[in-house]
XYZ file of C-alpha atoms in Angstrom:
365
model
C -33.871 -4.064 7.006
C -30.861 -2.295 5.540
C -31.308 -0.753 2.096
C -29.704 -2.394 -0.932
C -26.236 -0.919 -1.403
C -25.354 1.194 -4.419
C -22.871 -1.206 -5.980
C -23.688 -0.944 -9.638
C -21.881 -3.186 -12.098
C -22.428 -2.389 -15.742
C -24.312 -5.084 -17.592
C -22.255 -6.698 -20.305
C -23.696 -6.085 -23.807
C -22.281 -9.487 -24.791
C -23.433 -11.244 -21.594
C -19.729 -11.926 -21.202
C -18.411 -13.943 -18.282
C -15.178 -15.552 -17.202
C -14.604 -18.793 -15.341
C -12.755 -18.616 -12.020
C -10.888 -21.215 -10.027
C -9.707 -20.264 -6.552
C -6.298 -21.699 -5.754
C -5.231 -22.545 -2.221
C -1.564 -21.910 -2.992
C -0.345 -24.162 -0.142
C 1.181 -21.002 1.344
C 0.412 -20.643 5.027
C 1.691 -17.851 7.262
C 1.453 -18.078 11.040
C 1.970 -15.717 13.959
C 2.036 -12.305 12.311
C 1.531 -9.543 14.909
C -2.100 -8.463 14.551
C -1.446 -4.996 16.012
C 0.557 -4.091 12.904
C -2.522 -4.598 10.730
C -5.649 -3.848 12.728
C -6.996 -2.480 15.969
C -8.240 -3.051 18.681
C -6.775 -6.271 20.024
C -9.167 -8.939 21.311
C -8.378 -11.907 23.597
C -6.945 -14.773 21.582
C -6.392 -12.613 18.509
C -2.960 -11.077 19.048
C -1.589 -13.035 16.065
C -2.804 -13.468 12.502
C -2.420 -16.692 10.554
C -3.854 -17.809 7.272
C -3.571 -19.035 3.699
C -2.784 -16.934 0.649
C -5.235 -17.387 -2.216
C -4.607 -17.104 -5.936
C -7.168 -17.066 -8.761
C -7.118 -18.507 -12.260
C -9.321 -16.400 -14.534
C -10.320 -18.093 -17.783
C -11.759 -15.926 -20.576
C -13.681 -17.482 -23.512
C -10.943 -16.197 -25.831
C -8.407 -18.381 -23.955
C -6.666 -15.218 -22.662
C -6.187 -16.540 -19.136
C -4.921 -14.537 -16.162
C -3.629 -15.284 -12.686
C -4.487 -12.955 -9.826
C -1.721 -13.210 -7.190
C 0.651 -16.141 -6.674
C 0.920 -16.577 -2.925
C 4.392 -17.053 -1.408
C 7.291 -18.360 -3.464
C 8.578 -21.663 -2.119
C 12.146 -20.355 -1.789
C 11.112 -17.139 -0.068
C 14.613 -16.886 1.412
C 15.709 -15.768 -2.070
C 13.530 -12.674 -2.090
C 15.194 -9.262 -2.013
C 17.324 -8.983 1.165
C 15.278 -6.052 2.497
C 12.183 -8.203 2.262
C 13.660 -11.350 3.802
C 14.988 -9.328 6.734
C 11.536 -7.914 7.317
C 9.968 -11.383 7.262
C 12.525 -12.676 9.741
C 11.975 -9.666 12.019
C 8.289 -10.546 12.427
C 9.258 -14.022 13.694
C 6.363 -15.447 11.708
C 6.352 -18.974 10.298
C 6.100 -19.408 6.522
C 5.125 -22.740 4.990
C 4.870 -23.405 1.248
C 4.413 -26.859 -0.236
C 4.100 -26.097 -3.971
C 4.363 -23.256 -6.417
C 1.272 -22.204 -8.351
C 2.712 -23.407 -11.651
C 3.231 -26.880 -10.214
C -0.414 -27.070 -9.189
C -1.642 -25.818 -12.545
C 0.419 -28.316 -14.497
C -0.638 -31.202 -12.261
C -4.205 -30.590 -13.433
C -3.551 -30.033 -17.105
C -3.695 -26.248 -17.351
C -1.833 -24.926 -20.418
C 0.463 -22.660 -18.408
C 2.400 -21.372 -21.415
C -0.735 -19.660 -22.706
C -1.384 -17.569 -19.579
C -1.492 -13.953 -20.749
C -0.635 -12.203 -17.524
C -0.006 -12.361 -13.795
C -1.799 -9.667 -11.837
C -0.192 -8.621 -8.579
C -2.826 -7.199 -6.263
C 0.207 -5.454 -4.776
C 3.933 -5.939 -4.368
C 4.108 -7.653 -0.951
C 5.972 -10.963 -0.729
C 2.970 -13.108 0.247
C 1.252 -12.274 -3.052
C 4.011 -12.034 -5.631
C 5.110 -15.672 -5.762
C 7.806 -16.359 -8.337
C 6.975 -14.965 -11.799
C 10.166 -16.582 -13.098
C 8.399 -19.941 -13.063
C 6.257 -18.591 -15.920
C 7.209 -17.848 -19.528
C 8.548 -14.413 -20.428
C 5.548 -14.087 -22.745
C 3.392 -13.831 -19.598
C 3.020 -10.157 -18.694
C 3.261 -8.801 -15.152
C 0.278 -6.523 -14.445
C 0.588 -4.018 -11.605
C -1.222 -1.039 -10.122
C -0.652 2.720 -10.361
C 2.707 4.007 -9.099
C 4.488 0.676 -9.303
C 7.228 1.671 -11.751
C 8.013 4.896 -9.930
C 8.220 3.329 -6.502
C 9.545 -0.202 -7.043
C 11.750 -0.215 -10.118
C 14.510 -0.937 -10.509
C 14.360 -3.902 -8.179
C 17.150 -5.750 -6.421
C 20.077 -6.055 -7.190
C 20.109 -2.931 -9.393
C 18.798 -1.134 -6.317
C 20.498 -2.682 -3.276
C 17.524 -1.578 -1.164
C 14.954 -2.744 -3.704
C 11.913 -4.454 -2.204
C 11.164 -6.651 -5.209
C 13.487 -8.601 -7.463
C 14.573 -7.189 -10.786
C 14.102 -10.687 -12.215
C 10.386 -10.569 -11.368
C 9.713 -8.283 -14.341
C 12.904 -8.403 -16.386
C 12.382 -9.617 -19.963
C 8.579 -9.587 -19.782
C 5.975 -6.889 -20.398
C 5.408 -4.818 -17.273
C 1.901 -3.432 -17.648
C 0.907 -0.723 -15.180
C -2.848 -0.160 -15.014
C -4.101 3.424 -15.300
C -7.604 3.931 -13.987
C -8.420 6.537 -16.617
C -11.409 4.956 -18.377
C -13.844 7.067 -16.354
C -15.453 3.817 -15.235
C -16.956 3.284 -11.778
C -18.011 0.016 -10.189
C -19.835 1.083 -7.069
C -17.502 3.744 -5.682
C -14.355 2.081 -7.030
C -12.498 3.449 -10.032
C -12.422 0.494 -12.412
C -10.604 -0.859 -15.456
C -12.412 -3.194 -17.869
C -9.570 -5.583 -18.658
C -11.044 -7.477 -21.602
C -13.310 -4.645 -22.720
C -16.425 -6.808 -22.519
C -17.550 -6.411 -18.908
C -16.391 -9.852 -17.803
C -13.452 -8.870 -15.598
C -12.572 -5.593 -13.906
C -9.638 -4.355 -11.889
C -10.624 -2.058 -9.014
C -8.435 0.725 -7.670
C -8.195 0.038 -3.935
C -5.202 1.908 -2.483
C -4.220 2.161 1.154
C -2.615 -1.051 2.285
C 0.054 -0.644 -0.385
C 0.902 1.640 -3.276
C -0.976 0.467 -6.360
C -3.174 -2.062 -4.571
C -5.897 -3.481 -6.815
C -8.816 -5.871 -6.406
C -10.333 -8.017 -9.143
C -14.026 -8.413 -9.949
C -15.050 -11.327 -12.178
C -18.538 -11.768 -13.640
C -19.008 -15.546 -13.470
C -22.692 -15.801 -14.420
C -24.899 -13.425 -16.390
C -28.408 -14.744 -15.741
C -28.567 -13.802 -12.951
C -25.397 -11.732 -12.682
C -22.994 -12.953 -10.026
C -19.446 -11.880 -9.245
C -16.340 -13.029 -7.412
C -14.439 -10.153 -5.820
C -10.742 -10.913 -5.370
C -9.837 -8.707 -2.449
C -6.087 -9.171 -2.119
C -5.062 -7.340 1.046
C -7.688 -4.624 0.906
C -7.933 -5.782 4.530
C -6.559 -8.616 6.658
C -9.530 -9.854 8.641
C -13.191 -10.098 7.700
C -13.968 -8.186 10.888
C -12.568 -5.071 9.221
C -15.575 -4.843 6.870
C -18.289 -6.801 8.706
C -20.717 -5.936 10.065
C -21.611 -2.759 8.203
C -24.460 -0.265 7.936
C -25.707 -2.090 4.866
C -25.203 -5.552 6.349
C -25.601 -5.320 10.135
C -24.897 -8.106 12.609
C -27.996 -10.385 12.643
C -29.889 -11.026 15.836
C -29.650 -14.757 15.124
C -26.832 -16.293 13.056
C -26.993 -19.425 10.910
C -24.832 -21.293 10.104
C -23.682 -21.140 13.704
C -20.055 -19.900 13.599
C -19.111 -22.043 16.601
C -20.653 -25.204 15.133
C -21.442 -25.037 11.434
C -23.380 -28.332 11.566
C -25.661 -27.172 14.379
C -29.289 -26.339 13.597
C -29.341 -23.956 16.567
C -28.710 -20.322 15.666
C -26.055 -18.301 17.469
C -27.357 -15.108 19.123
C -25.779 -12.022 17.626
C -25.870 -10.317 21.017
C -22.910 -12.482 22.090
C -20.681 -10.237 19.965
C -22.286 -6.819 20.450
C -19.990 -5.814 23.317
C -16.989 -6.259 20.994
C -18.315 -3.751 18.463
C -17.612 0.007 18.666
C -20.246 1.476 20.995
C -22.135 -1.848 20.766
C -23.195 -0.716 17.301
C -24.258 -3.670 15.129
C -23.585 -1.654 11.963
C -19.882 -1.060 12.703
C -17.079 -3.539 11.968
C -15.000 -5.032 14.759
C -11.704 -3.608 13.531
C -10.196 -0.559 11.898
C -6.844 -0.250 10.122
C -3.878 0.102 12.504
C -2.280 3.543 12.706
C 1.311 4.439 13.529
C 0.356 5.294 17.109
C -0.437 1.600 17.640
C 3.233 0.768 17.064
C 4.539 -0.702 13.839
C 1.975 -0.317 11.095
C 1.735 -2.038 7.749
C -0.695 0.197 5.835
C 0.983 2.643 3.491
C -1.940 5.074 3.939
C -4.384 4.092 6.669
C -6.996 6.700 5.673
C -6.981 5.486 2.084
C -7.217 1.893 3.344
C -10.285 2.796 5.413
C -11.850 4.410 2.335
C -11.210 1.300 0.228
C -12.751 -0.924 2.920
C -15.829 1.297 2.981
C -16.233 0.766 -0.781
C -15.818 -2.974 -0.284
C -18.710 -2.997 2.181
C -21.081 -1.949 -0.626
C -20.178 -5.083 -2.594
C -20.098 -7.350 0.444
C -23.709 -6.587 1.325
C -24.897 -8.324 -1.864
C -25.454 -12.084 -1.932
C -24.537 -12.143 -5.625
C -20.985 -11.015 -4.794
C -18.579 -13.465 -3.176
C -15.823 -11.505 -1.440
C -12.562 -13.427 -1.041
C -9.764 -11.594 0.742
C -6.411 -13.312 0.456
C -5.963 -14.657 3.975
C -9.535 -15.514 5.014
C -9.313 -18.772 6.961
C -13.106 -18.889 7.411
C -13.494 -19.759 3.715
C -11.322 -22.868 3.854
C -14.230 -25.044 4.961
C -16.748 -23.537 2.517
C -15.220 -23.066 -0.932
C -14.364 -25.591 -3.597
C -10.732 -24.982 -4.493
C -8.712 -25.604 -7.639
C -8.997 -27.672 -9.745
C -12.735 -27.199 -9.168
C -14.495 -24.079 -10.420
C -16.135 -21.458 -8.196
C -18.563 -20.128 -10.826
C -21.642 -21.634 -9.180
C -21.016 -20.106 -5.739
C -24.368 -18.261 -5.850
C -26.301 -21.447 -6.507
C -24.393 -23.186 -3.706
C -24.986 -20.336 -1.250
C -21.307 -19.817 -0.388
C -21.633 -16.082 0.188
C -24.540 -16.496 2.618
C -23.118 -19.559 4.374
C -19.683 -18.046 4.953
C -20.768 -14.507 5.872
C -20.472 -14.823 9.643
C -18.197 -17.845 10.087
C -15.320 -15.504 10.960
C -17.033 -14.830 14.282
C -15.567 -18.080 15.601
C -12.292 -16.149 15.889
C -13.832 -14.246 18.813
C -14.540 -17.309 20.930
C -12.040 -16.284 23.637
C -13.396 -12.745 23.755
C -16.934 -14.091 24.193
C -15.825 -16.525 26.907
C -14.021 -13.756 28.761
C -17.160 -11.627 28.769
C -19.270 -14.513 30.085
C -16.744 -15.120 32.882
C -16.736 -11.467 33.907
C -20.541 -11.434 33.929
């Protein structure tokens, strides 16, 4: 059995927790070229599609936060550089509602939200901050001001909109508290151990994850992964959480009582090694690449694996379709995920994505 990973989270002297609701933003992106994000390419997986999750973080002091906003409904009004890039991918973007609309429909006091955290500056996470009061701060990662301000139209080639931050506090996080959560540099947002921001560069300049303590006895945490990676197969399996010999729930039929043999997937892993993930971050030699710094992205994913190996940590990356059938979404709360077994039940459901690769191997055999 793999050893317990060294992912230490400081205990809160106040037993402080936050409440978290995971929002399916109604954003759905289809047909992004997978080769731009990850490698190798498997049969049936040349395109990526998925939702874009947001999180409402509710602190006992009523200082609420939002982590990411999904896609803005009128994405055609993003900065021209950004809209041209979206159109060049030939992907399909669907958005039914803005996050504010959903919050108000369920009685959330939107005017009191203290801040919007952008995991990073990419269009499928930034939403439309202008739908929120100017008293709501915009919270960003290291290097944001230097690299992305001023926005469009002050900078004709700006990749974000000037209006996204204009007239509101733009708070850039500095990871200078000397605090470590596992191997991540961390920032204790409320100062009471209930919610941390984690420095996770690589995919984009200033990329951050969020880590919310949702119960204190026992401790359990929801890790908001943003785009630290784009498919669960980039961090599973791992040395600390290897591919099981028998998998339940069965990823091909979640209702089945018959376990799925792990050996079906071994030939897809690097050197048939059940401790190595299916994918790595795409490099420039694979063609167009999305990661700002692929080596840094790999390092951040490695740190994520430490957290992912623990059942008391629910890892939610922004576009994970395998979670859609497992989680309770807004307006419901996700605080009791540990009691409900969501982390265990969803761990290997992503393997259903490899159905064509498995079928192809059986045919060749």
